[in-house]
Tab-separated table of C-alpha atoms and ligand atoms in Angstrom:
chain	number	residue	atom	x	y	z
A	1	MET	CA	-74.857	66.323	-79.310
A	2	PHE	CA	-73.359	69.744	-80.033
A	3	GLU	CA	-69.702	70.558	-80.250
A	4	VAL	CA	-68.333	73.952	-79.215
A	5	VAL	CA	-65.819	75.612	-81.555
A	6	ILE	CA	-63.658	78.458	-80.268
A	7	GLY	CA	-60.936	80.565	-81.870
A	8	LEU	CA	-59.154	83.342	-79.988
A	9	GLU	CA	-57.614	86.636	-80.966
A	10	VAL	CA	-55.304	88.068	-78.324
A	11	HIS	CA	-54.013	91.634	-78.541
A	12	THR	CA	-50.844	91.999	-76.532
A	13	GLN	CA	-49.509	95.464	-76.051
A	14	LEU	CA	-45.753	95.255	-76.560
A	15	ASN	CA	-43.729	96.900	-73.796
A	16	THR	CA	-41.468	98.918	-76.065
A	17	LYS	CA	-40.123	102.239	-74.830
A	18	THR	CA	-41.548	104.140	-77.765
A	19	LYS	CA	-44.528	103.799	-80.080
A	20	LEU	CA	-44.728	101.704	-83.249
A	21	PHE	CA	-44.085	104.419	-85.822
A	22	CYS	CA	-42.821	107.432	-83.888
A	23	ASP	CA	-40.626	108.106	-80.870
A	24	CYS	CA	-43.361	109.148	-78.470
A	25	ALA	CA	-43.245	107.372	-75.095
A	26	THR	CA	-45.658	104.492	-74.543
A	27	SER	CA	-46.674	105.173	-70.930
A	28	PHE	CA	-50.277	106.200	-70.570
A	29	ASN	CA	-50.566	107.461	-67.050
A	30	HIS	CA	-49.173	110.750	-68.292
A	31	LYS	CA	-51.255	113.845	-68.893
A	32	GLN	CA	-53.830	113.290	-71.631
A	33	ASN	CA	-52.539	113.826	-75.170
A	34	SER	CA	-49.029	114.630	-73.914
A	35	ASN	CA	-47.362	111.640	-75.617
A	36	THR	CA	-48.263	112.648	-79.119
A	37	CYS	CA	-46.545	114.016	-82.222
A	38	PRO	CA	-47.530	114.762	-85.821
A	39	THR	CA	-47.171	111.057	-86.743
A	40	CYS	CA	-49.442	109.546	-84.096
A	41	LEU	CA	-51.839	112.496	-84.438
A	42	ALA	CA	-51.952	111.665	-88.163
A	43	LEU	CA	-51.216	115.200	-89.276
A	44	PRO	CA	-50.878	115.448	-93.057
A	45	GLY	CA	-47.368	114.823	-94.320
A	46	ALA	CA	-46.019	113.107	-91.212
A	47	LEU	CA	-44.534	109.745	-92.106
A	48	PRO	CA	-44.318	106.559	-90.006
A	49	VAL	CA	-40.957	104.907	-89.315
A	50	LEU	CA	-40.975	101.336	-87.968
A	51	ASN	CA	-39.660	100.778	-84.432
A	52	LYS	CA	-37.250	97.815	-84.713
A	53	GLU	CA	-37.874	96.738	-81.123
A	54	VAL	CA	-41.280	95.562	-82.307
A	55	LEU	CA	-39.628	93.141	-84.734
A	56	HIS	CA	-37.340	91.878	-81.964
A	57	LYS	CA	-40.296	91.037	-79.741
A	58	SER	CA	-42.146	89.437	-82.651
A	59	ILE	CA	-39.169	87.131	-83.281
A	60	MET	CA	-39.245	86.120	-79.620
A	61	LEU	CA	-42.948	85.303	-79.660
A	62	GLY	CA	-42.647	83.446	-82.981
A	63	THR	CA	-39.788	81.343	-81.620
A	64	ALA	CA	-41.668	80.566	-78.404
A	65	VAL	CA	-44.669	79.149	-80.281
A	66	ASP	CA	-42.597	77.245	-82.870
A	67	ALA	CA	-43.851	79.429	-85.672
A	68	THR	CA	-42.451	80.608	-88.968
A	69	VAL	CA	-40.964	84.066	-88.575
A	70	ASN	CA	-41.239	85.813	-91.943
A	71	ARG	CA	-37.971	87.566	-92.740
A	72	THR	CA	-39.940	89.991	-94.858
A	73	SER	CA	-43.381	91.136	-93.835
A	74	PHE	CA	-45.612	93.948	-95.047
A	75	PHE	CA	-47.994	96.505	-93.633
A	76	ASP	CA	-51.549	97.121	-94.774
A	77	ARG	CA	-54.084	99.835	-94.221
A	78	LYS	CA	-57.440	98.979	-92.705
A	79	SER	CA	-59.884	101.817	-93.226
A	80	TYR	CA	-62.499	102.722	-90.698
A	81	PHE	CA	-63.602	105.872	-89.000
A	82	TYR	CA	-63.699	106.276	-85.260
A	83	PRO	CA	-62.923	109.361	-83.145
A	84	ASP	CA	-60.013	107.674	-81.362
A	85	SER	CA	-58.232	107.093	-84.698
A	86	PRO	CA	-57.475	110.436	-86.302
A	87	SER	CA	-56.028	108.873	-89.470
A	88	ALA	CA	-59.311	107.024	-90.152
A	89	TYR	CA	-57.280	103.888	-90.814
A	90	GLN	CA	-55.245	101.421	-88.803
A	91	ILE	CA	-51.860	100.149	-89.923
A	92	THR	CA	-51.826	96.368	-89.581
A	93	GLN	CA	-50.524	93.272	-91.399
A	94	LEU	CA	-53.210	91.417	-93.335
A	95	TYR	CA	-51.505	89.648	-96.216
A	96	THR	CA	-48.031	88.795	-94.914
A	97	PRO	CA	-47.816	88.912	-91.118
A	98	VAL	CA	-44.522	88.734	-89.241
A	99	VAL	CA	-45.366	85.370	-87.622
A	100	GLU	CA	-47.354	82.414	-89.040
A	101	HIS	CA	-48.172	78.764	-88.351
A	102	GLY	CA	-47.319	78.203	-84.717
A	103	THR	CA	-48.530	75.861	-82.004
A	104	LEU	CA	-49.231	76.203	-78.342
A	105	VAL	CA	-49.612	73.179	-76.079
A	106	ILE	CA	-52.220	73.268	-73.321
A	107	ASP	CA	-52.030	70.897	-70.346
A	108	PHE	CA	-55.046	69.351	-68.669
A	109	GLU	CA	-55.164	68.572	-64.985
A	110	ASP	CA	-55.219	64.820	-65.666
A	111	GLY	CA	-51.759	65.054	-67.259
A	112	THR	CA	-52.866	64.919	-70.907
A	113	ASP	CA	-52.266	67.765	-73.334
A	114	LYS	CA	-53.454	69.172	-76.648
A	115	SER	CA	-51.841	71.286	-79.376
A	116	ILE	CA	-53.692	74.392	-80.470
A	117	ARG	CA	-52.595	75.808	-83.817
A	118	ILE	CA	-51.744	79.472	-84.077
A	119	ASN	CA	-52.699	80.899	-87.436
A	120	ARG	CA	-50.630	84.082	-87.212
A	121	ALA	CA	-49.319	86.936	-85.147
A	122	HIS	CA	-49.298	90.330	-86.765
A	123	ILE	CA	-48.111	93.777	-85.811
A	124	GLU	CA	-50.590	96.625	-85.630
A	125	ALA	CA	-51.034	100.074	-84.143
A	126	ASP	CA	-53.418	100.613	-81.264
A	127	ALA	CA	-56.031	103.382	-81.277
A	128	GLY	CA	-56.445	106.133	-78.677
A	129	LYS	CA	-59.137	106.167	-76.038
A	130	ASN	CA	-62.533	107.833	-75.992
A	131	ILE	CA	-63.405	109.068	-72.542
A	132	HIS	CA	-67.128	109.435	-71.950
A	133	ASP	CA	-68.040	111.746	-69.142
A	134	GLY	CA	-71.734	112.504	-68.842
A	135	GLU	CA	-72.749	114.669	-71.801
A	136	THR	CA	-69.185	115.153	-72.997
A	137	SER	CA	-66.819	112.810	-74.736
A	138	ARG	CA	-63.146	113.485	-75.032
A	139	VAL	CA	-60.344	111.766	-76.893
A	140	ASP	CA	-56.973	110.878	-75.408
A	141	LEU	CA	-54.416	109.917	-78.029
A	142	ASN	CA	-51.578	108.868	-75.704
A	143	ARG	CA	-52.246	105.243	-76.633
A	144	ALA	CA	-52.614	105.934	-80.379
A	145	GLY	CA	-49.783	104.224	-82.238
A	146	THR	CA	-48.782	101.899	-79.402
A	147	PRO	CA	-47.549	98.584	-80.827
A	148	LEU	CA	-49.790	95.534	-80.560
A	149	LEU	CA	-49.031	91.983	-81.507
A	150	GLU	CA	-52.321	90.297	-82.362
A	151	ILE	CA	-52.026	86.542	-81.921
A	152	VAL	CA	-54.746	84.634	-83.759
A	153	SER	CA	-55.473	80.972	-83.070
A	154	GLU	CA	-57.139	78.464	-85.371
A	155	PRO	CA	-60.646	77.447	-84.229
A	156	ASP	CA	-59.175	74.467	-82.374
A	157	MET	CA	-60.633	74.810	-78.885
A	158	ARG	CA	-63.660	72.734	-77.941
A	159	SER	CA	-64.707	74.101	-74.559
A	160	ALA	CA	-64.482	77.138	-72.319
A	161	GLU	CA	-61.959	75.193	-70.257
A	162	GLU	CA	-59.644	74.736	-73.252
A	163	ALA	CA	-59.968	78.414	-74.124
A	164	ILE	CA	-58.977	79.438	-70.602
A	165	LEU	CA	-56.003	77.060	-70.606
A	166	TYR	CA	-54.867	78.537	-73.923
A	167	ILE	CA	-55.184	82.116	-72.705
A	168	LYS	CA	-53.355	81.347	-69.452
A	169	LYS	CA	-50.541	79.575	-71.274
A	170	LEU	CA	-50.156	82.382	-73.787
A	171	HIS	CA	-50.254	84.948	-70.991
A	172	SER	CA	-47.559	83.079	-69.125
A	173	ILE	CA	-45.333	82.821	-72.241
A	174	VAL	CA	-45.668	86.526	-72.989
A	175	ARG	CA	-44.680	87.331	-69.397
A	176	TYR	CA	-41.714	84.942	-69.473
A	177	LEU	CA	-40.488	86.561	-72.688
A	178	ASP	CA	-41.091	89.960	-71.086
A	179	ILE	CA	-42.499	91.343	-74.337
A	180	SER	CA	-45.641	92.748	-72.692
A	181	ASP	CA	-46.951	93.666	-69.231
A	182	ALA	CA	-49.938	91.549	-70.215
A	183	ASN	CA	-52.056	93.257	-67.590
A	184	MET	CA	-55.650	92.269	-68.386
A	185	GLN	CA	-57.264	94.925	-66.205
A	186	GLU	CA	-55.216	97.707	-67.780
A	187	GLY	CA	-55.909	96.405	-71.280
A	188	SER	CA	-52.438	95.308	-72.283
A	189	PHE	CA	-53.675	91.744	-72.892
A	190	ARG	CA	-57.094	91.835	-74.576
A	191	VAL	CA	-58.925	88.745	-75.670
A	192	ASP	CA	-61.601	88.489	-78.375
A	193	VAL	CA	-63.438	85.197	-78.268
A	194	ASN	CA	-64.987	83.671	-81.418
A	195	VAL	CA	-67.625	81.082	-80.634
A	196	SER	CA	-69.777	78.774	-82.741
A	197	ILE	CA	-71.476	75.442	-82.260
A	198	ARG	CA	-72.044	72.502	-84.600
A	199	PRO	CA	-73.661	69.069	-84.420
A	200	LYS	CA	-71.082	66.553	-83.159
A	201	GLY	CA	-69.369	64.803	-86.045
A	202	ASP	CA	-69.935	67.707	-88.439
A	203	GLU	CA	-66.682	68.992	-89.947
A	204	LYS	CA	-67.891	72.291	-91.317
A	205	LEU	CA	-67.664	75.540	-89.406
A	206	TYR	CA	-70.894	77.320	-88.542
A	207	THR	CA	-71.540	81.012	-87.966
A	208	ARG	CA	-69.214	82.530	-85.407
A	209	VAL	CA	-70.012	85.246	-82.955
A	210	GLU	CA	-67.193	87.426	-81.668
A	211	ILE	CA	-67.266	88.558	-78.042
A	212	LYS	CA	-65.010	91.502	-77.349
A	213	ASN	CA	-63.312	93.204	-74.424
A	214	ILE	CA	-63.661	90.773	-71.558
A	215	ASN	CA	-61.038	91.573	-68.969
A	216	SER	CA	-60.709	88.560	-66.681
A	217	PHE	CA	-60.330	84.799	-66.964
A	218	ARG	CA	-63.492	84.259	-64.979
A	219	PHE	CA	-65.638	86.462	-67.200
A	220	ILE	CA	-64.218	84.905	-70.366
A	221	GLN	CA	-65.269	81.491	-69.102
A	222	LYS	CA	-68.736	82.777	-68.182
A	223	ALA	CA	-69.191	84.665	-71.474
A	224	ILE	CA	-68.393	81.540	-73.496
A	225	GLU	CA	-70.820	79.465	-71.460
A	226	VAL	CA	-73.756	81.839	-71.863
A	227	GLU	CA	-73.058	82.409	-75.560
A	228	VAL	CA	-72.889	78.669	-76.254
A	229	GLN	CA	-76.173	78.264	-74.393
A	230	ARG	CA	-77.805	81.001	-76.482
A	231	GLN	CA	-76.717	79.331	-79.727
A	232	ILE	CA	-77.833	75.859	-78.632
A	233	GLU	CA	-81.238	77.149	-77.566
A	234	ALA	CA	-81.688	78.946	-80.883
A	235	TRP	CA	-80.834	75.709	-82.698
A	236	GLU	CA	-83.190	73.627	-80.623
A	237	ASP	CA	-85.995	76.155	-81.022
A	238	GLY	CA	-85.515	76.035	-84.795
A	239	VAL	CA	-84.530	79.718	-85.029
A	240	TYR	CA	-80.753	79.320	-85.457
A	241	GLU	CA	-80.705	80.903	-88.946
A	242	GLN	CA	-82.659	83.936	-87.781
A	243	GLU	CA	-80.987	84.517	-84.431
A	244	ILE	CA	-77.361	83.648	-84.932
A	245	SER	CA	-75.447	85.880	-87.303
A	246	GLN	CA	-71.825	86.822	-87.680
A	247	GLU	CA	-71.595	89.804	-85.379
A	248	THR	CA	-69.682	91.350	-82.517
A	249	ARG	CA	-71.312	91.004	-79.127
A	250	LEU	CA	-70.543	92.371	-75.690
A	251	TYR	CA	-70.724	90.386	-72.474
A	252	ASP	CA	-72.783	91.953	-69.706
A	253	GLN	CA	-71.295	90.810	-66.388
A	254	VAL	CA	-74.310	91.844	-64.378
A	255	LYS	CA	-77.066	90.311	-66.513
A	256	GLN	CA	-74.774	87.430	-67.510
A	257	GLU	CA	-75.742	87.626	-71.157
A	258	THR	CA	-74.163	88.659	-74.444
A	259	ARG	CA	-75.629	91.562	-76.410
A	260	SER	CA	-75.255	92.613	-80.009
A	261	MET	CA	-72.812	95.493	-80.467
A	262	ARG	CA	-72.500	95.662	-84.211
A	263	GLY	CA	-72.753	93.521	-87.312
A	264	LYS	CA	-69.474	91.932	-88.315
A	265	GLU	CA	-67.780	93.524	-91.255
A	266	GLU	CA	-66.146	91.383	-93.905
A	267	ALA	CA	-62.559	92.155	-94.918
A	268	ALA	CA	-63.885	93.962	-98.010
A	269	ASP	CA	-65.691	96.484	-95.834
A	270	TYR	CA	-62.369	97.722	-94.539
A	271	ARG	CA	-60.943	98.399	-98.000
A	272	TYR	CA	-57.598	96.916	-97.027
A	273	PHE	CA	-54.682	97.893	-99.226
A	274	PRO	CA	-50.887	97.827	-98.911
A	275	GLU	CA	-49.665	100.670	-96.713
A	276	PRO	CA	-47.978	103.130	-99.088
A	277	ASP	CA	-46.067	105.088	-96.438
A	278	LEU	CA	-43.974	102.198	-95.112
A	279	LEU	CA	-41.216	100.017	-96.457
A	280	LYS	CA	-41.359	96.267	-96.006
A	281	ALA	CA	-40.219	95.047	-92.583
A	282	ILE	CA	-37.006	93.067	-92.917
A	283	ILE	CA	-35.553	90.765	-90.306
A	284	THR	CA	-31.842	90.310	-90.903
A	285	ASP	CA	-29.958	87.080	-90.050
A	286	GLU	CA	-28.181	88.928	-87.290
A	287	MET	CA	-31.404	90.162	-85.758
A	288	PHE	CA	-32.971	86.716	-85.986
A	289	GLU	CA	-29.947	85.012	-84.381
A	290	LYS	CA	-29.989	87.421	-81.503
A	291	TYR	CA	-33.678	87.463	-80.656
A	292	SER	CA	-34.520	83.821	-81.317
A	293	LYS	CA	-32.359	82.970	-78.290
A	294	ILE	CA	-35.224	83.179	-75.859
A	295	PRO	CA	-35.217	82.659	-72.089
A	296	GLU	CA	-36.506	79.496	-70.423
A	297	LEU	CA	-40.254	79.085	-71.050
A	298	PRO	CA	-42.875	77.870	-68.535
A	299	ASP	CA	-42.943	74.283	-69.879
A	300	GLU	CA	-39.151	73.992	-69.747
A	301	LYS	CA	-38.972	75.490	-66.295
A	302	ARG	CA	-41.635	73.066	-65.149
A	303	ALA	CA	-39.767	70.057	-66.552
A	304	ARG	CA	-36.545	71.274	-64.948
A	305	MET	CA	-38.172	71.723	-61.556
A	306	ILE	CA	-39.578	68.211	-61.681
A	307	SER	CA	-36.247	66.647	-62.566
A	308	GLU	CA	-33.982	68.932	-60.534
A	309	TYR	CA	-35.951	69.184	-57.305
A	310	GLY	CA	-38.097	66.053	-57.543
A	311	MET	CA	-41.223	68.169	-57.393
A	312	ARG	CA	-44.719	66.846	-58.048
A	313	ALA	CA	-45.937	67.780	-61.544
A	314	TYR	CA	-48.871	69.652	-60.051
A	315	ASP	CA	-46.690	71.739	-57.715
A	316	ALA	CA	-44.321	72.525	-60.560
A	317	SER	CA	-47.245	73.735	-62.694
A	318	VAL	CA	-48.506	76.012	-59.960
A	319	ILE	CA	-45.061	77.479	-59.361
A	320	THR	CA	-44.158	78.006	-63.020
A	321	ALA	CA	-47.496	79.335	-64.317
A	322	ASP	CA	-46.576	82.779	-63.095
A	323	LEU	CA	-43.101	84.201	-63.677
A	324	GLU	CA	-43.088	86.226	-60.447
A	325	MET	CA	-44.093	83.136	-58.495
A	326	ALA	CA	-41.291	81.118	-60.138
A	327	HIS	CA	-38.732	83.826	-59.334
A	328	PHE	CA	-39.936	84.054	-55.753
A	329	PHE	CA	-39.673	80.289	-55.365
A	330	GLU	CA	-36.166	80.114	-56.798
A	331	ALA	CA	-35.043	82.941	-54.547
A	332	MET	CA	-36.411	81.051	-51.529
A	333	LEU	CA	-34.362	78.006	-52.499
A	334	GLU	CA	-31.208	80.085	-52.232
A	335	GLU	CA	-31.579	79.734	-48.460
A	336	GLY	CA	-30.726	76.068	-48.954
A	337	ILE	CA	-34.143	74.728	-47.993
A	338	SER	CA	-36.064	71.757	-49.387
A	339	ALA	CA	-38.212	72.392	-52.474
A	340	LYS	CA	-41.140	70.620	-50.876
A	341	ASN	CA	-41.204	72.943	-47.866
A	342	ALA	CA	-40.670	75.948	-50.113
A	343	VAL	CA	-43.740	74.981	-52.179
A	344	THR	CA	-45.926	74.635	-49.096
A	345	TRP	CA	-44.813	77.843	-47.485
A	346	LEU	CA	-45.136	79.791	-50.725
A	347	THR	CA	-48.367	78.414	-52.208
A	348	VAL	CA	-50.282	77.680	-49.013
A	349	GLU	CA	-49.005	79.820	-46.154
A	350	LEU	CA	-47.848	82.974	-47.914
A	351	GLN	CA	-50.369	82.886	-50.780
A	352	GLY	CA	-53.245	82.377	-48.354
A	353	ARG	CA	-52.193	85.379	-46.312
A	354	LEU	CA	-51.627	87.503	-49.440
A	355	ASN	CA	-55.111	86.700	-50.747
A	356	LYS	CA	-56.666	87.645	-47.437
A	357	GLY	CA	-54.830	90.953	-47.308
A	358	GLY	CA	-55.593	91.785	-50.948
A	359	HIS	CA	-51.914	91.556	-51.858
A	360	ASN	CA	-50.150	89.581	-54.539
A	361	ILE	CA	-46.726	88.078	-54.950
A	362	THR	CA	-45.231	91.238	-56.481
A	363	ASN	CA	-46.135	93.452	-53.544
A	364	SER	CA	-45.810	90.853	-50.788
A	365	PRO	CA	-44.873	92.394	-47.415
A	366	VAL	CA	-42.579	89.398	-46.844
A	367	ASP	CA	-39.921	88.897	-49.491
A	368	ALA	CA	-38.523	85.631	-50.827
A	369	ALA	CA	-35.286	85.702	-48.827
A	370	SER	CA	-37.222	86.201	-45.572
A	371	LEU	CA	-39.713	83.438	-46.292
A	372	GLY	CA	-36.836	81.163	-47.265
A	373	LEU	CA	-35.044	81.971	-44.003
A	374	LEU	CA	-38.211	81.304	-42.036
A	375	VAL	CA	-38.434	77.821	-43.588
A	376	LYS	CA	-34.762	77.331	-42.816
A	377	ARG	CA	-35.475	78.105	-39.154
A	378	ILE	CA	-38.006	75.247	-39.151
A	379	GLU	CA	-35.575	72.919	-40.874
A	380	ASP	CA	-32.724	73.712	-38.472
A	381	LYS	CA	-35.182	73.210	-35.581
A	382	THR	CA	-34.905	76.738	-34.232
A	383	ILE	CA	-38.706	76.969	-34.251
A	384	SER	CA	-41.588	74.575	-34.728
A	385	ASN	CA	-43.839	74.532	-37.761
A	386	LYS	CA	-46.627	75.979	-35.676
A	387	ALA	CA	-44.459	78.780	-34.319
A	388	ALA	CA	-43.363	79.633	-37.868
A	389	LYS	CA	-46.962	80.411	-38.763
A	390	GLU	CA	-47.087	82.878	-35.894
A	391	VAL	CA	-43.831	84.448	-37.045
A	392	LEU	CA	-45.206	84.816	-40.569
A	393	ASP	CA	-48.444	86.368	-39.296
A	394	HIS	CA	-46.396	88.884	-37.364
A	395	MET	CA	-44.131	89.656	-40.319
A	396	MET	CA	-47.097	90.253	-42.642
A	397	GLU	CA	-48.158	93.093	-40.364
A	398	ASN	CA	-44.814	94.423	-39.142
A	399	ASP	CA	-41.656	95.297	-40.966
A	400	THR	CA	-39.311	93.025	-38.992
A	401	ASP	CA	-36.920	90.281	-39.936
A	402	VAL	CA	-37.219	86.579	-39.169
A	403	ASP	CA	-34.741	86.163	-36.293
A	404	THR	CA	-35.790	89.347	-34.530
A	405	THR	CA	-39.423	88.242	-34.720
A	406	ILE	CA	-38.604	84.792	-33.332
A	407	ASP	CA	-36.800	86.403	-30.378
A	408	LYS	CA	-39.447	89.004	-29.827
A	409	LEU	CA	-42.266	86.446	-29.740
A	410	GLY	CA	-40.151	84.078	-27.624
A	411	LEU	CA	-40.727	81.169	-29.961
A	412	LYS	CA	-37.269	79.643	-30.026
A	413	GLN	CA	-37.428	75.894	-29.453
A	414	VAL	CA	-35.456	74.332	-26.652
A	415	SER	CA	-33.420	71.509	-28.106
A	416	ASP	CA	-30.913	71.516	-25.295
A	417	SER	CA	-31.422	68.075	-23.771
A	418	GLY	CA	-30.474	69.137	-20.222
A	419	ALA	CA	-33.338	71.615	-20.052
A	420	ILE	CA	-35.816	69.158	-21.571
A	421	GLU	CA	-34.705	66.375	-19.242
A	422	LYS	CA	-35.527	68.500	-16.233
A	423	ILE	CA	-39.094	69.001	-17.418
A	424	VAL	CA	-39.438	65.314	-18.323
A	425	ASP	CA	-38.385	64.331	-14.821
A	426	VAL	CA	-41.004	66.592	-13.266
A	427	ILE	CA	-43.772	65.162	-15.459
A	428	ILE	CA	-42.745	61.563	-14.737
A	429	GLU	CA	-42.745	62.231	-11.011
A	430	ALA	CA	-46.167	63.836	-11.155
A	431	ASN	CA	-47.795	60.876	-12.937
A	432	PRO	CA	-46.686	57.640	-11.296
A	433	ASP	CA	-49.845	55.668	-12.225
A	434	LYS	CA	-49.510	56.578	-15.940
A	435	VAL	CA	-45.858	55.581	-15.840
A	436	GLU	CA	-46.919	52.247	-14.408
A	437	GLN	CA	-49.491	51.710	-17.188
A	438	TYR	CA	-46.994	52.692	-19.875
A	439	LYS	CA	-44.438	50.261	-18.598
A	440	GLY	CA	-47.217	47.629	-18.462
A	441	GLY	CA	-47.568	47.924	-22.252
A	442	LYS	CA	-49.912	50.859	-22.784
A	443	GLU	CA	-47.532	52.601	-25.212
A	444	LYS	CA	-50.200	54.923	-26.495
A	445	LEU	CA	-49.598	56.962	-23.340
A	446	LEU	CA	-46.408	58.344	-24.849
A	447	GLY	CA	-48.572	60.961	-26.553
A	448	PHE	CA	-49.904	62.040	-23.190
A	449	PHE	CA	-46.386	62.519	-21.804
A	450	VAL	CA	-45.228	64.432	-24.874
A	451	GLY	CA	-48.256	66.687	-24.557
A	452	GLN	CA	-47.547	67.359	-20.881
A	453	VAL	CA	-43.908	68.188	-21.509
A	454	MET	CA	-44.766	70.478	-24.432
A	455	LYS	CA	-47.335	72.227	-22.291
A	456	ALA	CA	-44.910	72.657	-19.416
A	457	SER	CA	-42.347	74.134	-21.823
A	458	LYS	CA	-45.043	76.482	-23.213
A	459	GLY	CA	-44.580	74.887	-26.628
A	460	SER	CA	-40.929	75.802	-26.858
A	461	ALA	CA	-39.452	72.315	-26.510
A	462	ASN	CA	-38.435	70.558	-29.697
A	463	PRO	CA	-41.006	67.740	-29.963
A	464	GLN	CA	-38.514	65.330	-31.528
A	465	ALA	CA	-36.084	65.765	-28.658
A	466	VAL	CA	-38.933	65.423	-26.150
A	467	ASN	CA	-39.979	62.144	-27.765
A	468	GLU	CA	-36.493	60.683	-27.621
A	469	ILE	CA	-35.804	61.693	-24.035
A	470	LEU	CA	-39.196	60.427	-22.839
A	471	LYS	CA	-38.761	57.025	-24.522
A	472	GLN	CA	-35.359	56.686	-22.992
A	473	LYS	CA	-36.483	57.641	-19.456
A	474	LEU	CA	-39.631	55.515	-19.512
A	475	SER	CA	-37.987	52.305	-20.688
B	1	ADP	P1	-61.471	88.910	-87.871
B	1	ADP	O1	-60.329	89.874	-87.893
B	1	ADP	O2	-62.526	89.210	-88.878
B	1	ADP	O3	-62.016	88.664	-86.522
B	1	ADP	P2	-59.609	86.775	-88.010
B	1	ADP	O4	-59.347	85.840	-89.132
B	1	ADP	O5	-58.563	87.696	-87.581
B	1	ADP	O6	-60.919	87.535	-88.403
B	1	ADP	O7	-60.028	85.956	-86.728
B	1	ADP	C1	-60.943	84.990	-86.813
B	1	ADP	C2	-60.895	84.200	-85.523
B	1	ADP	O8	-62.088	83.469	-85.420
B	1	ADP	C3	-59.779	83.188	-85.495
B	1	ADP	O9	-59.285	83.055	-84.189
B	1	ADP	C4	-60.475	81.898	-85.920
B	1	ADP	O10	-59.867	80.762	-85.366
B	1	ADP	C5	-61.840	82.081	-85.336
B	1	ADP	N1	-62.898	81.398	-86.085
B	1	ADP	C6	-63.089	81.386	-87.411
B	1	ADP	N2	-64.205	80.682	-87.721
B	1	ADP	C7	-64.739	80.255	-86.548
B	1	ADP	C8	-65.897	79.502	-86.187
B	1	ADP	N3	-66.754	79.071	-87.094
B	1	ADP	N4	-66.121	79.279	-84.879
B	1	ADP	C9	-65.291	79.742	-83.942
B	1	ADP	N5	-64.191	80.454	-84.212
B	1	ADP	C10	-63.905	80.714	-85.497
B	2	MG	MG1	-61.564	89.718	-84.849
B	3	ZN	ZN1	-46.027	110.142	-81.770
């Protein structure tokens, strides 16, 4: 009976070498306030100069989401006071942003998809950081003036699920383009969620609440759910007008509730005006040509994997969602192994072990070439599937290579038919009654013989060879 309406604002910190308007470095794990200069400290008289790299990355994003890239865009001043912003204003793009009118397609698990419109992406400068430490608060301005691209969607999402799909897709695109680290925990990919509800069938937009600073997919999902619940309850209790107002709220992970942070300002409160210290930002034909040639995007990579390797759509989605995962997978294939085995060994065997050990694909103790070689050793029948799991376990803990580990653990399969035949003969001799029954038609007993031979070989015999030799000897 109610419909959920969600619009998202995503701040991506662009991974440029230097800041937006000065040549200070953008890395923040340096000593506090060491990456600063008169411009990003907003000392009187210091003038901003636009970093062109920011335009390059904006062109890439605009191209990736099929948007209009404005060849001329302008900067505006948004006035507000906060200790982490010494200028008492933020330089942003309100009236003519660099990117407008894009779309991003989200894919549902059942194979259907939906287009979400992107209203705009604009360039703006980040603020510094306030560090609260007991009674004292300090300000670190290393981050002040770092370039952000704020990507603003239309209110097109209708559930927490759709919002998460949108954020994951956008995150993946940004990583593929390599325009941002997009690290949510470190704050280089920050999502503000705007949520409202309305009676189903109603076209008008109701009051939106903005939830800020949620730093994981899981908490975003949860925050939306509890906020929607709060609004629905207010409506049903007849207190919607009183309780729901346009404001910024924070999500409390422990209490699982949203709490008012501050009333929402209207644009007029910020006294926006054209930034007088900067020229317009111009994208030349040459610049556009160069940076609109973007690398393969997740959707294209996915389609290619399906057609090139005959992969299942689901597997291809899992592999391509994350650029590191896709690279790892493609590097495994260089060992000449089947895509199907590569998927299993990457997403089930390796991923499972990484999760357990608190690792991820970027710091995996076993690299792609090694995992690929391990799969190759199964495919060329050097070891069994079961033995390969043991090898992988060992390699996760020890810095050794595949073949050395196989030797060390004595897991090499015996495919040499002479050796297997000898064992088969012994087993047949030891079980004359079973041989009789088998020959009398009880073919199920083959499993028993295979088991005995495998056991006698301590698991090292190649089961396929054992099967063939047994059949031959018993007939
Ligand atoms: P502000 O900077 O004031 O937050 P923006 O226009 O930059 O405003 O962002 C507004 C965001 O809120 C957009 O993502 C938009 O889609 C979304 N939005 C606007 N109205 C609603 C609504 N009624 N319900 C949910 N989201 C909304
Ligand atoms: Mg906002
Ligand atoms: Zn500076």
